[in-house]
C-alpha atoms as a PDB file:
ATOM      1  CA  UNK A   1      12.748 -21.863   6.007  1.00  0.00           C
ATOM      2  CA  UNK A   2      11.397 -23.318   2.764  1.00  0.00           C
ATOM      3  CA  UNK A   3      10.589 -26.558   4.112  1.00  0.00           C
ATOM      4  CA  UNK A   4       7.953 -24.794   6.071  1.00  0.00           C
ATOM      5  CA  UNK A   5       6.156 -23.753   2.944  1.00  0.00           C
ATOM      6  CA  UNK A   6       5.639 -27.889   2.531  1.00  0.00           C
ATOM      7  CA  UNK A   7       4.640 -28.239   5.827  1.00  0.00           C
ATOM      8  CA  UNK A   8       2.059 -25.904   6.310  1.00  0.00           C
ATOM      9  CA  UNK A   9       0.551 -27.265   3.014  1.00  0.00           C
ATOM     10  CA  UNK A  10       0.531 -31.025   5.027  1.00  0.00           C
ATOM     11  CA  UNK A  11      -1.002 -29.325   7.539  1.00  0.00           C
ATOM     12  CA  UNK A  12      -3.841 -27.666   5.628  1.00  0.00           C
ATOM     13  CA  UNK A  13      -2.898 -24.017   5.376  1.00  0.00           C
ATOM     14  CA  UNK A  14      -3.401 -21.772   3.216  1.00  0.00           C
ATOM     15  CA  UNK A  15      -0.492 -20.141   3.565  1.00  0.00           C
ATOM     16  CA  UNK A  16       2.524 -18.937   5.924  1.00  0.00           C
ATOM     17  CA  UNK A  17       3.796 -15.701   7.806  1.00  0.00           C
ATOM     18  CA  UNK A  18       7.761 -15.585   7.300  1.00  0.00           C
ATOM     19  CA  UNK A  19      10.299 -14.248  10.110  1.00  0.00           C
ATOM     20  CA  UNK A  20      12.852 -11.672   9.201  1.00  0.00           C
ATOM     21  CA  UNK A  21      14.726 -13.718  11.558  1.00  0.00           C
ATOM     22  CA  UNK A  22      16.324 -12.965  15.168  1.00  0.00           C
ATOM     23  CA  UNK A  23      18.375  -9.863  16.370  1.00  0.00           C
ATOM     24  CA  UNK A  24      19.782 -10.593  19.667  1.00  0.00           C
ATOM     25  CA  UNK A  25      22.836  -7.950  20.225  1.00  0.00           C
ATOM     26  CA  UNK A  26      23.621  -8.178  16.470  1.00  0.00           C
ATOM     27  CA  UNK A  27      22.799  -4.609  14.268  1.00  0.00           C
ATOM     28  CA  UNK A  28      20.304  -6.595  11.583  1.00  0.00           C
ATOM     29  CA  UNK A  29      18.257  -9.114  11.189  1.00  0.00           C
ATOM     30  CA  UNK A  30      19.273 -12.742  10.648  1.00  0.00           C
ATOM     31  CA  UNK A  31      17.563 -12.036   7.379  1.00  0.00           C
ATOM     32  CA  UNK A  32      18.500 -14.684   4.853  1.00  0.00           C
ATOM     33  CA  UNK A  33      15.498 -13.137   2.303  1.00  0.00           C
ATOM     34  CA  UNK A  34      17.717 -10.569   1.166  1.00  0.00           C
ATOM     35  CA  UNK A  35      19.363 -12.616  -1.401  1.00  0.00           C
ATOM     36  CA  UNK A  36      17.184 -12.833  -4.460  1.00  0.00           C
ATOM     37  CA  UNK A  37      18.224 -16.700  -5.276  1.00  0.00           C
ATOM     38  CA  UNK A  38      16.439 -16.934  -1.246  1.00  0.00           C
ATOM     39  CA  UNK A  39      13.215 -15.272  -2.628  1.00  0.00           C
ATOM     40  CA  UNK A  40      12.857 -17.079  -5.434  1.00  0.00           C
ATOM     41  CA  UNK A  41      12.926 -20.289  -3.241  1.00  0.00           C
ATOM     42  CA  UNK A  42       9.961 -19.146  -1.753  1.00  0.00           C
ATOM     43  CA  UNK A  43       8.156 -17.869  -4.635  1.00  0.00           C
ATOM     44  CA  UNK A  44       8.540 -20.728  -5.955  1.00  0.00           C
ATOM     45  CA  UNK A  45       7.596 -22.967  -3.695  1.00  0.00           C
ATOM     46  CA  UNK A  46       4.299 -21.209  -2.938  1.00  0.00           C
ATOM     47  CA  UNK A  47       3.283 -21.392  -6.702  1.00  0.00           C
ATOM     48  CA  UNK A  48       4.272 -25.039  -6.658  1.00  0.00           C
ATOM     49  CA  UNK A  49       1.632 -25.638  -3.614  1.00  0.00           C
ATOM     50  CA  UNK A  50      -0.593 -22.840  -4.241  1.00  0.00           C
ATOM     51  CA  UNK A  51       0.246 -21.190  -0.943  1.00  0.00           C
ATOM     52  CA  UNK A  52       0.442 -17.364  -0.326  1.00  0.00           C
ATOM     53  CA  UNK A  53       2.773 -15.622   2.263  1.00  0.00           C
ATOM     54  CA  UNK A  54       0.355 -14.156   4.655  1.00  0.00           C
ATOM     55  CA  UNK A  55       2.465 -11.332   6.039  1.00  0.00           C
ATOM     56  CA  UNK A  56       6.052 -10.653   6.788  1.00  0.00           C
ATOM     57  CA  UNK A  57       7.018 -10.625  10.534  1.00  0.00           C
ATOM     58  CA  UNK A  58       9.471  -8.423  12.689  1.00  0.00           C
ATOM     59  CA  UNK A  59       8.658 -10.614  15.907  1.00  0.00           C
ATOM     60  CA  UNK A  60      12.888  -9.834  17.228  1.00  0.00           C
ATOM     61  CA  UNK A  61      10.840  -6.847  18.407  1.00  0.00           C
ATOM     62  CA  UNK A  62       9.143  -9.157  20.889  1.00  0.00           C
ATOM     63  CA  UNK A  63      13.175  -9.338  22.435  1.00  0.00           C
ATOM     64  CA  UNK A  64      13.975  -5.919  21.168  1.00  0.00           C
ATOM     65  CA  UNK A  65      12.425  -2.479  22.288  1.00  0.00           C
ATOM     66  CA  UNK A  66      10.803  -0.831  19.400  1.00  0.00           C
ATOM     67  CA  UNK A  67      11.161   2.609  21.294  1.00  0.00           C
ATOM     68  CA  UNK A  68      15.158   2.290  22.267  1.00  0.00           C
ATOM     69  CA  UNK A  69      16.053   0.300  19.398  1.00  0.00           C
ATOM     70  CA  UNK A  70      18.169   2.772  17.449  1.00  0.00           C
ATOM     71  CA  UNK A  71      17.975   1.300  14.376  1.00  0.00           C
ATOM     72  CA  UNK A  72      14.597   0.979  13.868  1.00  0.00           C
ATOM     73  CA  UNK A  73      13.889   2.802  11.008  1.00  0.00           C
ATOM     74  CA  UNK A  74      17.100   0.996   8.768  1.00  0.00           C
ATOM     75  CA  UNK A  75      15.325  -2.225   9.963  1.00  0.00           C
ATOM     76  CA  UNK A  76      11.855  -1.149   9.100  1.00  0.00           C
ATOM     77  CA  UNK A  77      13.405   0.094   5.688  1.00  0.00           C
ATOM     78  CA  UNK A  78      14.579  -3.678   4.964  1.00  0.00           C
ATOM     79  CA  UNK A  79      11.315  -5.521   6.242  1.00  0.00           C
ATOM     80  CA  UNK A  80       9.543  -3.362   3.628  1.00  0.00           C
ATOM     81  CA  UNK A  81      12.000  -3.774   1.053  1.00  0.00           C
ATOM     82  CA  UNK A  82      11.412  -7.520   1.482  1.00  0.00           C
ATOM     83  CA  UNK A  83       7.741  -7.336   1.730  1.00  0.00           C
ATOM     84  CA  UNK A  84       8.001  -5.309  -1.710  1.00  0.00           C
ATOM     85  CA  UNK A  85      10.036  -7.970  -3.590  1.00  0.00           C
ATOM     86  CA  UNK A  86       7.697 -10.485  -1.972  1.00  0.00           C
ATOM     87  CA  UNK A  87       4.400  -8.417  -3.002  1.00  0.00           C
ATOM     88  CA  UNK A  88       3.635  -9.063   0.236  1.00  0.00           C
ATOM     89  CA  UNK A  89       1.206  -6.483   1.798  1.00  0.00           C
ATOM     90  CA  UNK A  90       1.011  -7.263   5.309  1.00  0.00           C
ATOM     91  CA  UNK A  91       3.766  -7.349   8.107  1.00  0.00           C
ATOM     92  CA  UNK A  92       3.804  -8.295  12.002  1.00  0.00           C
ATOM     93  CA  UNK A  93       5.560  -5.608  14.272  1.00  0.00           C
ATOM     94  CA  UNK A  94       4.823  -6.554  18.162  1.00  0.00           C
ATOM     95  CA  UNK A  95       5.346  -3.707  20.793  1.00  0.00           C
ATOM     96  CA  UNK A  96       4.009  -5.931  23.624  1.00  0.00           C
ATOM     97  CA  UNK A  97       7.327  -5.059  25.647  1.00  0.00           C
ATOM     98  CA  UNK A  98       6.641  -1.159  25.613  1.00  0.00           C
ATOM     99  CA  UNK A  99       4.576  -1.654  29.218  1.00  0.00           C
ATOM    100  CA  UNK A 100       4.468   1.862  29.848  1.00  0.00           C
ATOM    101  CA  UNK A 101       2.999   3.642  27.136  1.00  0.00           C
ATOM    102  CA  UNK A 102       0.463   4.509  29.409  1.00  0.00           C
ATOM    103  CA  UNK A 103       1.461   5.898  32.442  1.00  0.00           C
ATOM    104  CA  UNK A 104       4.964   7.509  30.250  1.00  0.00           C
ATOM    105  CA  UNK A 105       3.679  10.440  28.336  1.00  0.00           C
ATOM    106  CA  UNK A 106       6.753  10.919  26.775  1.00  0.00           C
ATOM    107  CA  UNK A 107       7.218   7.207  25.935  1.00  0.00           C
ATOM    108  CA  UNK A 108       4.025   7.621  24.249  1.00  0.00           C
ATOM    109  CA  UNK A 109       4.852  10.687  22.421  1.00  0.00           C
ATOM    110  CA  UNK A 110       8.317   8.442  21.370  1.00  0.00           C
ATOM    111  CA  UNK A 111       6.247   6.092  20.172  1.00  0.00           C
ATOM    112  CA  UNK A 112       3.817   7.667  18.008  1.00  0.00           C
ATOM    113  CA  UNK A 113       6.590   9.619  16.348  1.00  0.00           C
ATOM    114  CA  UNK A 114       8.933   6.565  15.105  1.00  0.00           C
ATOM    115  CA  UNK A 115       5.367   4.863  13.838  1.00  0.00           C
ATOM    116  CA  UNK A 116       4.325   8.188  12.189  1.00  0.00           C
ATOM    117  CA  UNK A 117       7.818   7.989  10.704  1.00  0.00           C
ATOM    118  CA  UNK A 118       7.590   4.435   9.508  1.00  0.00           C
ATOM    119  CA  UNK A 119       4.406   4.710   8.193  1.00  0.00           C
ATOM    120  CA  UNK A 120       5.444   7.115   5.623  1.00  0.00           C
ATOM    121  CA  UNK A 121       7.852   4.607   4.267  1.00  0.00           C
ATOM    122  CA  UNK A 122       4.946   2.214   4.565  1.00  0.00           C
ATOM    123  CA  UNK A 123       2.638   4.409   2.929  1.00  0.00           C
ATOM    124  CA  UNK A 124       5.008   4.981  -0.050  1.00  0.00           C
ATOM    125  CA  UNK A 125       5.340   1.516  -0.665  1.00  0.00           C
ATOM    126  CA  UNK A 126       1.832   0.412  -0.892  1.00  0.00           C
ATOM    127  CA  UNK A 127       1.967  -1.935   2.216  1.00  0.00           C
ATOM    128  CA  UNK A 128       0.745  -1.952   6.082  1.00  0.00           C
ATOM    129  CA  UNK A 129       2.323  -2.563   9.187  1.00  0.00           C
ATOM    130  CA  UNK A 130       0.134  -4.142  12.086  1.00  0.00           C
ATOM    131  CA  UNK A 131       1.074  -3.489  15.658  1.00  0.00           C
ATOM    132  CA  UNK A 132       0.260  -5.849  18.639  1.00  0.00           C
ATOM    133  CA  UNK A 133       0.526  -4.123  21.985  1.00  0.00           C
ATOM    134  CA  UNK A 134      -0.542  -4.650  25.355  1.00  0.00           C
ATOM    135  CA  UNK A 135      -2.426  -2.181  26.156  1.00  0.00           C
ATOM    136  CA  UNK A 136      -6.470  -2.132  25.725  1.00  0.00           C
ATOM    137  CA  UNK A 137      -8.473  -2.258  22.777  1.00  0.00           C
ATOM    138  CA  UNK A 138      -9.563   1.319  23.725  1.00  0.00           C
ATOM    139  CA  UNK A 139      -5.980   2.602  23.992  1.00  0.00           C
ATOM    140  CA  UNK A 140      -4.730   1.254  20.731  1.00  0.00           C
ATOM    141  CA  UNK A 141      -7.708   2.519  18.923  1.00  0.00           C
ATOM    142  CA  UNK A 142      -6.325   6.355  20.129  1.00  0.00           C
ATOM    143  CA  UNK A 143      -2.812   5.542  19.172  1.00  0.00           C
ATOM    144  CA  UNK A 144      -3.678   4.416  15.682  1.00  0.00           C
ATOM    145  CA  UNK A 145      -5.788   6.972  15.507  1.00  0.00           C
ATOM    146  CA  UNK A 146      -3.311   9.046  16.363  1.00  0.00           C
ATOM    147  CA  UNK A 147      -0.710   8.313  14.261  1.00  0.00           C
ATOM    148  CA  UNK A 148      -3.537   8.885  11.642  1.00  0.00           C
ATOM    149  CA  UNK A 149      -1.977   6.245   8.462  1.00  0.00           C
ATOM    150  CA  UNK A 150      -3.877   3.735   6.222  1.00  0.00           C
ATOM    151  CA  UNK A 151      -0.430   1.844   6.627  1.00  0.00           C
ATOM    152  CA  UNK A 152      -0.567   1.292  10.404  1.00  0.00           C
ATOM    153  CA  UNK A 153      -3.012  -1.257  11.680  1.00  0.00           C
ATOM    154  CA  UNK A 154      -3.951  -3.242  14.626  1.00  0.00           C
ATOM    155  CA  UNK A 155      -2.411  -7.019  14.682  1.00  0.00           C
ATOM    156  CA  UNK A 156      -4.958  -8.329  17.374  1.00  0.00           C
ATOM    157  CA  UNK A 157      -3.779 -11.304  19.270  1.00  0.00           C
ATOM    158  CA  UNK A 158      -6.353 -13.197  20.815  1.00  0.00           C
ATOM    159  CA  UNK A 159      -4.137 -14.477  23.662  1.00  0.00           C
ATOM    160  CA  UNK A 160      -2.601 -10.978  24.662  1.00  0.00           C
ATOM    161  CA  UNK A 161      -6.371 -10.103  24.640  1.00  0.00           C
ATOM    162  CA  UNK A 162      -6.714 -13.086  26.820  1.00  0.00           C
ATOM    163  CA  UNK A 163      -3.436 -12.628  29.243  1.00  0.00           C
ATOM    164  CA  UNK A 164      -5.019  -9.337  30.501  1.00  0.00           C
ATOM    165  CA  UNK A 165      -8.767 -10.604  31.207  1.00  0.00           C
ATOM    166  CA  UNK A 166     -10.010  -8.785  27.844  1.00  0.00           C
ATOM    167  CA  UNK A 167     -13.135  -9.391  26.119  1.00  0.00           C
ATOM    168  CA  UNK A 168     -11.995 -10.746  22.968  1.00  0.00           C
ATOM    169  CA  UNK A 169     -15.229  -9.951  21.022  1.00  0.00           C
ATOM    170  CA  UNK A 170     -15.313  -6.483  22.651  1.00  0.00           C
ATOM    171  CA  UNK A 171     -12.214  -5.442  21.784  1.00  0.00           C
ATOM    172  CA  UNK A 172     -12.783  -6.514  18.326  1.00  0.00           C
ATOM    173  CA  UNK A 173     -15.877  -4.207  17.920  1.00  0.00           C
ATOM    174  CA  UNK A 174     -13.987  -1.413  20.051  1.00  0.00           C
ATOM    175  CA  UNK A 175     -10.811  -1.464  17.365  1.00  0.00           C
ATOM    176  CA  UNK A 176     -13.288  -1.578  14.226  1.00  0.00           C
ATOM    177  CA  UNK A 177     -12.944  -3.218  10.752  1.00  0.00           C
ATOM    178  CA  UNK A 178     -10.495  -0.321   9.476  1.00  0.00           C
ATOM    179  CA  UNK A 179      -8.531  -0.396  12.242  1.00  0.00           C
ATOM    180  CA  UNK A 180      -7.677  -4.358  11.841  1.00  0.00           C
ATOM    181  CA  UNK A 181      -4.906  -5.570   9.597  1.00  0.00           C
ATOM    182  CA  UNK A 182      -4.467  -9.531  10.725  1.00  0.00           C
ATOM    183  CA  UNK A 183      -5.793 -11.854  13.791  1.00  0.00           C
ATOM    184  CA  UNK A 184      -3.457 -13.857  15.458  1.00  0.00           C
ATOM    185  CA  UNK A 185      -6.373 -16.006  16.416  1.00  0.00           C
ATOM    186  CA  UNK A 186      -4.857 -19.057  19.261  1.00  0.00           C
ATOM    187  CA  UNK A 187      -3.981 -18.726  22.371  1.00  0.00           C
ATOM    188  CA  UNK A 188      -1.614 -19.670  24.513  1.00  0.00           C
ATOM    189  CA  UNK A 189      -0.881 -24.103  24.512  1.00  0.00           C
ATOM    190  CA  UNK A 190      -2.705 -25.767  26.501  1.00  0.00           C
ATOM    191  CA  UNK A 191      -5.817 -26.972  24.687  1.00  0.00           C
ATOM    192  CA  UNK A 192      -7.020 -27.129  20.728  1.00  0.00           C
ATOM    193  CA  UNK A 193      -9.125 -24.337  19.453  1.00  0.00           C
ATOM    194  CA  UNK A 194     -12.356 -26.173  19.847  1.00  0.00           C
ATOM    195  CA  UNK A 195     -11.648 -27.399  22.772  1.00  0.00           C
ATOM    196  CA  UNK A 196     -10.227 -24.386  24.662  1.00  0.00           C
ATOM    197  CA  UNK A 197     -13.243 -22.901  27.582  1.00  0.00           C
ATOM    198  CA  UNK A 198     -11.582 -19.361  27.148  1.00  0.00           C
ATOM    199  CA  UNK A 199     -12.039 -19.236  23.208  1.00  0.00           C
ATOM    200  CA  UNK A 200     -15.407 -18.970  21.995  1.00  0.00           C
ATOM    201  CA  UNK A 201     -14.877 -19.093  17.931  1.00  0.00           C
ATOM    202  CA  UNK A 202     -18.466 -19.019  17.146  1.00  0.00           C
ATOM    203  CA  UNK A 203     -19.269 -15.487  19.258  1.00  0.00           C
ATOM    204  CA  UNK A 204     -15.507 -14.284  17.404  1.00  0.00           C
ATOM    205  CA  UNK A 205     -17.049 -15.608  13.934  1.00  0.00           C
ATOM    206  CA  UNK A 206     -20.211 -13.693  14.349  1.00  0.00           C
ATOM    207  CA  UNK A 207     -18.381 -10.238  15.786  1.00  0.00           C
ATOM    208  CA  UNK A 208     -16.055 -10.431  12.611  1.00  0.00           C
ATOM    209  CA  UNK A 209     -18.931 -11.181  10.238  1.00  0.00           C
ATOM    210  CA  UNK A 210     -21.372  -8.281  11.765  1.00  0.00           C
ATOM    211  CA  UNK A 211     -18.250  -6.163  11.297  1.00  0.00           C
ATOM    212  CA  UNK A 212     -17.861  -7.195   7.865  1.00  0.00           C
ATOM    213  CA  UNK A 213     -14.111  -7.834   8.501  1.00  0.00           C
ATOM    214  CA  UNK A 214     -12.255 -10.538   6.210  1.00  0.00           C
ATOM    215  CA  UNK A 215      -8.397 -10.977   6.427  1.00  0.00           C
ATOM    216  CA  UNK A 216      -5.718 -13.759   7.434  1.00  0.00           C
ATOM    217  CA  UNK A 217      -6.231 -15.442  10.561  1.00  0.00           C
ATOM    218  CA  UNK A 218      -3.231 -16.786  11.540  1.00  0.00           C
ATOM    219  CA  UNK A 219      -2.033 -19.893  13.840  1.00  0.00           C
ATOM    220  CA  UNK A 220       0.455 -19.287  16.712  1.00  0.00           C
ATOM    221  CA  UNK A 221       0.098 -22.120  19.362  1.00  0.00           C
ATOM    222  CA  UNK A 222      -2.687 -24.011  20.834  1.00  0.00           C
ATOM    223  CA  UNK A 223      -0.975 -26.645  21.170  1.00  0.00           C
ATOM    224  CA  UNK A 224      -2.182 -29.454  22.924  1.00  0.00           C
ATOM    225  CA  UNK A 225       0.471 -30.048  25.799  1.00  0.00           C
ATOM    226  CA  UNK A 226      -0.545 -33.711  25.812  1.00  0.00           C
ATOM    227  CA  UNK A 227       2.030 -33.546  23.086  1.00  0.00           C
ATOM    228  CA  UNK A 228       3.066 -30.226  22.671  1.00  0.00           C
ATOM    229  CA  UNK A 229       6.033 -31.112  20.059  1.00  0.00           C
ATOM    230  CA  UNK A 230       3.706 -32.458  17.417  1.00  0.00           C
ATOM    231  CA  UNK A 231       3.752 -30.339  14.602  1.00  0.00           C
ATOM    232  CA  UNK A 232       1.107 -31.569  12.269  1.00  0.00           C
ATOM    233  CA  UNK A 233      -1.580 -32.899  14.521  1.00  0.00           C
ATOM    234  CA  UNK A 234      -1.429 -29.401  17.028  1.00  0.00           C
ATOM    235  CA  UNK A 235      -1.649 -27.212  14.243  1.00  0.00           C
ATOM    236  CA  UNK A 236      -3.318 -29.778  11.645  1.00  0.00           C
ATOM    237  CA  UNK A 237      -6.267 -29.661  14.262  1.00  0.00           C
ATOM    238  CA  UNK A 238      -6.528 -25.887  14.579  1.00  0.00           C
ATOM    239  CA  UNK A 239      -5.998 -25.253  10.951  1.00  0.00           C
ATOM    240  CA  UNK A 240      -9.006 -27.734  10.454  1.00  0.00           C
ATOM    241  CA  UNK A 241     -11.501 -26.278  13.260  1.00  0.00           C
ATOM    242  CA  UNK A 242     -10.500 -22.793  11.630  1.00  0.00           C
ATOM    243  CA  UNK A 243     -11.486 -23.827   7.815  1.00  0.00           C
ATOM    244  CA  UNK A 244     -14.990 -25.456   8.907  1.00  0.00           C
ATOM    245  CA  UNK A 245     -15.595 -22.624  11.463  1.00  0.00           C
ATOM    246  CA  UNK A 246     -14.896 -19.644   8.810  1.00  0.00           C
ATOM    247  CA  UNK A 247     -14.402 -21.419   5.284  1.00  0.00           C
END
């Protein structure tokens, strides 16, 4: 919504990733960015508080199945027809619910053929998709590679990094500068950024400078669940740490 563009300025931002919006059973997106008078909102609003939209997510693929959603490609088509009339560059696509690429050859093969096929209409448009999956650093260094397009990228999430006992500074060096499009960089709630034992932000801060990498680093949760609800002081805090740690 627009009035998020306010908020994140309250909370000290610079800048917001926007939802295409839920799919459920429905065919499309709950995509409200469509209409032009919608855009303009947003353009507008961004100028007003000198924000920038970060990146354009697709996260109904954390519901939906990337590999046996039918329509993928239509819905692809309209995330980077948004992006375009946006000039956004960047957009979220999570396959974290394809758990088998692995041990499924065939999955896998699936897999790299609708992102090959996406990344063409990527590619034409000027714009990159980043991917978070579940599987190892390693493993999505192959499949990028194997897909072999400047327009698909690694969206690195420091908490699925986290969820499967991952070295988050590891993986980082094992996926590259090229390779990296965006950092989701919070985990899951429970504790602030500084304050969370399993984050170390000044090890990530010298990995990502060694590397040379520079991009958005954007805020998920990290929420502090002695008052998880609290909008402005959970993410106010992180936002903060972030800014002094890398600003």
């Amino acid at each position: 919504k627009v009035g998020a563009i306010t908020l994140a300025k309250e909370i000290g931002t610079d800048g917001v990733e926007v939802d295409m919006g839920g799919l459920g059973k429905k065919v499309d997106f709950e995509n409200k960015l469509n209409d032009q008078k919608t855009r303009e909102q947003f353009i507008a609003e961004c100028n007003r508080l000198g924000l920038q939209i970060s990146s354009i997510a697709m996260s109904a693929f954390y519901g939906q199945n990337f590999a046996k959603r039918d329509n993928y490609l239509p819905l692809t088509e309209e995330t980077i027809a948004v992006m375009k009339a946006l000039k956004v560059k960047n957009c979220f696509l999570p396959l974290t619910n394809i758990t088998d690429m692995q041990k499924d050859e065939q999955l896998y093969a699936l897999v790299v053929d609708r992102l090959k096929t996406i990344a063409k209409k990527a590619e034409a448009a000027g714009v990159v998709i980043g991917i978070e999956t579940s599987i190892p650093a390693k493993e999505e260094a192959k499949l990028i590679d194997k897909v072999a397009s400047p327009s698909i990228r690694s969206y690195v999430n420091v908490s699925t990094i986290l969820k499967r006992n991952g070295d988050i500074c590891k993986e980082l060096k094992t996926l590259g500068k090229e390779r990296i499009v965006q950092i989701h960089i919070t985990n899951t709630d429970g504790h602030w950024l500084q304050n969370d034992p399993a984050v170390n932000m000044l090890e990530i801060k010298k990995t990502l400078d060694k590397m040379g990498w520079g991009g958005w680093l954007v805020i998920e949760r990290s929420r502090d669940t002695k008052d998880v609800h609290n909008v402005k002081w959970n993410y106010g805090a992180n936002a903060a740490y972030l800014k002094k740690m890398f600003q």
